[in-house]
Amino acid sequence: THFGFETVSEEEKGGKVYQVFESVAKKYDVMNDMMSLGIHRVWKDLLLWKMHPFPGTQLLDVAGGTGDIAFRFLNYVQAQHQRKQKRQLRAQQNLSWEEIAKKYQNEEDSLGGSHVMICDINKEMLKIGKQKACAGGYKAGLDWVLGDAEELPFDDDKFDVYTIAFGIRNVTHIDRALQEAHRVLKPGGRFLCLEFSQVNNPLVSRLYDVYSFQVIPVLGEIIAGDWKSYQYLVESIRQFPPQEEFKEMIEDAGFQKVTYENLTSGIVAIHSGFKL
Ligand code: SAM
């Protein structure tokens, strides 16, 4: 199988990917902002809008790393739930503002029962994520689990939504990860994947090539002192299957109504599928 510019055995790939993320963990967020010029934030917001979680949603975010999808999910469900509660309270007209304020003191209440399980194979990435959760005041509605996307430590039919953002291309056997996603989702559950994809505009494609191969490893060296890891990231993006091929892989895992949406000329795509 591939690892960056090298060909390595399947057994070796997992270990090498682990080393990359162990090495980049501390600088991961800064590098994401630098490399994508902040656009990764918009892509992640769009993933949440597409998900549009209903109150009580049980989300599994695989390769959840430093918590970017999880925190967005909690913000989204909290805002949605509070809007609904306020509308209901106003309609009832018989609660004082003190009583309304009291209702929002309990963070668990304000999530409407929604919960996110963040699963990642890398201890260092999870450590940074937990630190961010503390700093951001995220206490309720989330849990962190060390685990492999190819062998998820969860029972069957457990989650409403499964997300994986910029994670699946790092997995050695993508087909196994997709089968696991299918297994842990409840019937009716949704699979959503945000991943780099194939650029569909020739001009953007040319600029993107220069940027990826000539700028990103240099930024990696300057900011994180780690040329090789960022070279791997660029190359792993190139080796990931294009939109249609990935769609077929998702279908092969048993998902139905599989669709995808290109963002920023296909630099990334969101694939969606349902377990029906
Ligand atoms: N989802 C986060 C985001 O969008 O910012 C992190 C993405 S980061 C590029 C990729 C993550 O995938 C890393 O945290 C890495 O540890 C994780 N990862 C790689 N292989 C994995 C596997 N087999 N199972 C679970 N996580 C894995």
XYZ file of C-alpha atoms and ligand atoms in Angstrom:
303
model
C 0.000 0.000 0.000
C 1.031 3.636 -0.275
C 2.482 5.841 2.350
C 3.319 9.245 0.996
C 5.915 8.759 -1.719
C 6.849 5.299 -0.503
C 5.280 1.927 -1.020
C 5.013 0.135 2.304
C 3.439 -3.086 3.487
C -0.112 -2.871 4.847
C 1.174 -3.682 8.333
C 3.587 -0.757 8.175
C 1.117 1.885 7.024
C -0.832 2.089 10.303
C 2.344 2.631 12.315
C 3.610 5.289 9.936
C 0.288 7.164 9.985
C 0.397 7.004 13.777
C 3.847 8.613 13.785
C 2.685 11.397 11.456
C -0.212 12.424 13.698
C 1.787 11.960 16.870
C 4.340 14.330 15.425
C 1.887 16.951 14.120
C -0.649 16.839 17.009
C 0.543 19.956 18.845
C 0.704 22.081 15.712
C -2.248 20.425 13.982
C -4.747 23.257 14.381
C -2.327 26.044 13.498
C -1.179 24.122 10.448
C -4.736 23.475 9.314
C -5.447 27.180 9.375
C -2.202 28.054 7.625
C -2.422 25.409 4.928
C -6.072 25.914 4.049
C -6.034 29.681 4.677
C -8.788 29.026 7.207
C -11.113 27.439 4.637
C -11.205 24.102 6.486
C -13.437 25.867 9.027
C -16.016 26.646 6.353
C -15.891 23.076 4.998
C -16.502 21.720 8.508
C -19.388 24.162 9.057
C -20.915 22.958 5.800
C -20.690 19.366 7.001
C -22.760 20.349 10.049
C -25.332 22.183 7.948
C -25.666 19.134 5.750
C -26.076 16.911 8.804
C -28.613 19.281 10.382
C -28.830 17.071 13.492
C -32.205 16.698 15.157
C -32.476 17.037 18.968
C -31.209 13.905 20.694
C -28.856 12.905 17.858
C -26.213 10.343 18.824
C -23.151 11.156 16.714
C -20.006 9.112 16.267
C -17.128 11.200 14.920
C -14.379 8.850 13.784
C -10.813 10.110 13.326
C -12.189 12.968 15.381
C -8.699 14.166 16.262
C -8.726 17.461 18.035
C -12.518 17.738 18.201
C -13.337 20.160 15.380
C -16.476 18.324 14.249
C -17.566 17.467 17.802
C -17.433 21.074 19.030
C -19.320 22.297 15.985
C -21.952 19.616 16.583
C -22.404 20.648 20.240
C -22.683 24.328 19.300
C -25.201 23.490 16.596
C -27.484 21.297 18.702
C -27.298 23.687 21.647
C -28.285 26.682 19.543
C -31.078 24.719 17.881
C -32.397 23.325 21.169
C -32.342 26.677 22.942
C -34.206 28.347 20.096
C -36.876 25.665 20.367
C -37.087 25.909 24.149
C -37.374 29.681 24.073
C -40.158 29.478 21.504
C -42.003 26.960 23.671
C -41.514 28.992 26.838
C -42.670 32.160 25.160
C -45.732 30.336 23.855
C -46.568 29.133 27.351
C -46.234 32.716 28.698
C -46.305 31.579 32.267
C -42.592 31.392 33.117
C -40.602 34.273 34.535
C -37.256 35.245 32.970
C -35.534 33.902 36.111
C -37.168 30.550 35.535
C -36.169 30.562 31.888
C -32.564 31.468 32.812
C -32.477 28.656 35.371
C -33.382 26.172 32.682
C -30.169 27.007 30.841
C -27.940 26.470 33.862
C -27.757 22.771 33.239
C -25.604 22.165 30.201
C -26.925 18.617 29.673
C -30.455 20.010 29.420
C -29.449 22.524 26.826
C -28.308 19.784 24.419
C -31.701 18.084 24.235
C -30.098 14.667 24.835
C -27.663 14.953 21.910
C -24.264 13.361 22.354
C -21.034 12.991 20.392
C -18.544 10.159 20.751
C -15.137 11.118 19.428
C -13.049 8.153 18.350
C -9.450 8.410 17.175
C -6.573 5.975 16.985
C -4.027 8.512 18.173
C -3.543 9.327 21.867
C -1.745 12.592 21.162
C -4.531 13.934 18.952
C -7.122 13.000 21.604
C -5.029 14.684 24.291
C -5.018 17.976 22.389
C -8.759 17.588 21.734
C -9.484 17.108 25.432
C -7.406 20.161 26.312
C -9.377 22.179 23.762
C -12.657 20.897 25.232
C -11.596 22.084 28.706
C -10.488 25.465 27.411
C -13.716 25.881 25.418
C -15.966 24.855 28.319
C -17.327 21.716 26.613
C -18.181 19.399 29.502
C -21.455 17.664 28.734
C -22.568 15.663 25.750
C -19.187 14.336 24.629
C -16.874 11.393 25.229
C -13.445 10.494 23.892
C -12.499 6.966 22.909
C -9.235 5.558 21.616
C -10.116 3.251 18.727
C -9.471 2.126 15.189
C -11.908 3.030 12.393
C -11.370 -0.476 11.017
C -12.459 -2.144 14.251
C -14.727 0.199 16.142
C -15.168 -0.513 19.858
C -18.976 -0.121 19.700
C -22.027 -2.358 19.471
C -24.100 -2.678 16.303
C -26.914 -0.198 15.517
C -25.821 2.391 18.071
C -25.510 5.793 16.364
C -27.758 8.087 14.331
C -24.925 9.718 12.413
C -21.349 8.708 11.633
C -18.890 11.400 10.524
C -15.311 11.137 9.393
C -13.555 14.355 8.395
C -10.163 14.203 6.691
C -9.691 10.826 8.293
C -10.625 8.048 5.910
C -7.686 8.518 3.548
C -5.377 7.691 6.458
C -7.010 4.350 7.113
C -5.212 1.293 5.653
C -8.342 -0.618 4.564
C -10.998 1.898 3.567
C -13.488 -0.893 2.791
C -13.239 -2.209 6.367
C -13.753 1.262 7.826
C -16.872 1.694 5.671
C -18.253 -1.674 6.762
C -17.687 -0.705 10.380
C -19.485 2.593 9.808
C -22.425 0.648 8.437
C -22.419 -1.794 11.353
C -22.497 0.809 14.148
C -25.195 2.983 12.556
C -28.832 2.441 13.462
C -31.165 1.550 10.587
C -32.006 4.930 9.069
C -28.650 6.312 10.226
C -26.502 8.529 8.067
C -22.872 8.302 6.977
C -21.122 11.596 6.207
C -17.560 11.894 5.028
C -15.621 15.096 4.426
C -12.436 14.373 2.510
C -10.044 15.813 -0.036
C -11.104 14.840 -3.516
C -10.428 15.463 -7.187
C -10.347 19.053 -8.412
C -12.666 19.572 -11.369
C -11.406 22.923 -12.646
C -8.156 22.924 -14.713
C -6.969 26.331 -13.513
C -7.681 25.585 -9.848
C -6.046 22.191 -10.362
C -2.804 23.752 -11.587
C -2.630 26.269 -8.753
C -3.530 23.558 -6.255
C -0.690 21.309 -7.494
C 1.903 24.034 -7.076
C 0.530 24.936 -3.679
C 0.352 21.339 -2.463
C 3.735 20.125 -3.593
C 5.786 23.282 -3.233
C 4.216 25.298 -0.453
C 2.709 22.865 2.050
C 5.854 20.833 2.883
C 7.773 24.125 3.254
C 5.113 25.454 5.648
C 5.304 22.116 7.490
C 9.039 22.515 7.891
C 8.886 26.155 8.989
C 5.974 25.907 11.407
C 6.137 22.355 12.670
C 9.744 21.455 11.792
C 8.386 18.444 9.961
C 8.717 18.333 6.172
C 8.091 14.600 5.843
C 4.739 14.470 7.627
C 3.334 17.223 5.462
C 4.725 15.619 2.347
C 2.827 12.490 3.392
C -0.380 14.493 3.855
C -0.121 15.956 0.353
C 0.610 12.601 -1.229
C -2.135 10.803 0.680
C -4.604 13.320 -0.738
C -3.484 12.463 -4.290
C -3.876 8.752 -3.730
C -7.408 8.926 -2.386
C -10.039 7.696 -4.881
C -11.966 10.349 -6.848
C -15.598 11.204 -6.073
C -17.373 8.564 -8.207
C -15.055 5.743 -7.198
C -15.427 6.560 -3.507
C -19.194 6.717 -3.948
C -19.119 3.146 -5.282
C -17.031 2.004 -2.328
C -19.627 3.450 0.037
C -22.365 1.629 -1.869
C -20.365 -1.604 -1.712
C -20.354 -1.308 2.089
C -24.163 -1.454 2.000
C -25.128 2.231 2.104
C -28.025 3.515 0.030
C -28.973 6.836 -1.537
C -25.279 7.696 -1.765
C -24.578 11.199 -3.046
C -21.724 13.661 -2.927
C -21.248 17.378 -3.111
C -18.064 19.068 -4.272
C -16.804 22.047 -2.317
C -14.255 24.583 -3.604
C -14.036 23.051 -7.108
C -13.743 19.528 -5.707
C -10.715 20.220 -3.509
C -12.906 18.511 -0.949
C -16.175 16.596 -1.213
C -18.858 15.560 1.244
C -20.161 12.045 0.615
C -23.427 11.020 2.218
C -25.172 7.674 2.479
C -27.893 5.996 4.519
C -28.197 2.638 6.228
C -31.710 1.679 5.255
N -11.270 14.997 11.978
C -10.230 15.911 12.388
C -10.302 17.171 11.587
O -11.078 17.210 10.644
O -9.601 18.122 11.906
C -8.843 15.274 12.313
C -8.385 14.863 10.952
S -6.715 14.367 10.903
C -6.204 14.883 9.306
C -6.786 12.640 10.706
C -7.053 11.879 11.969
O -7.292 10.512 11.635
C -5.900 11.858 12.978
O -6.348 12.333 14.208
C -5.502 10.391 13.051
O -5.021 9.987 14.302
C -6.811 9.716 12.690
N -6.684 8.333 12.217
C -5.807 7.834 11.329
N -6.018 6.513 11.142
C -7.073 6.171 11.926
C -7.777 4.956 12.186
N -7.435 3.824 11.571
N -8.800 4.977 13.050
C -9.167 6.121 13.676
N -8.532 7.304 13.481
C -7.504 7.327 12.619
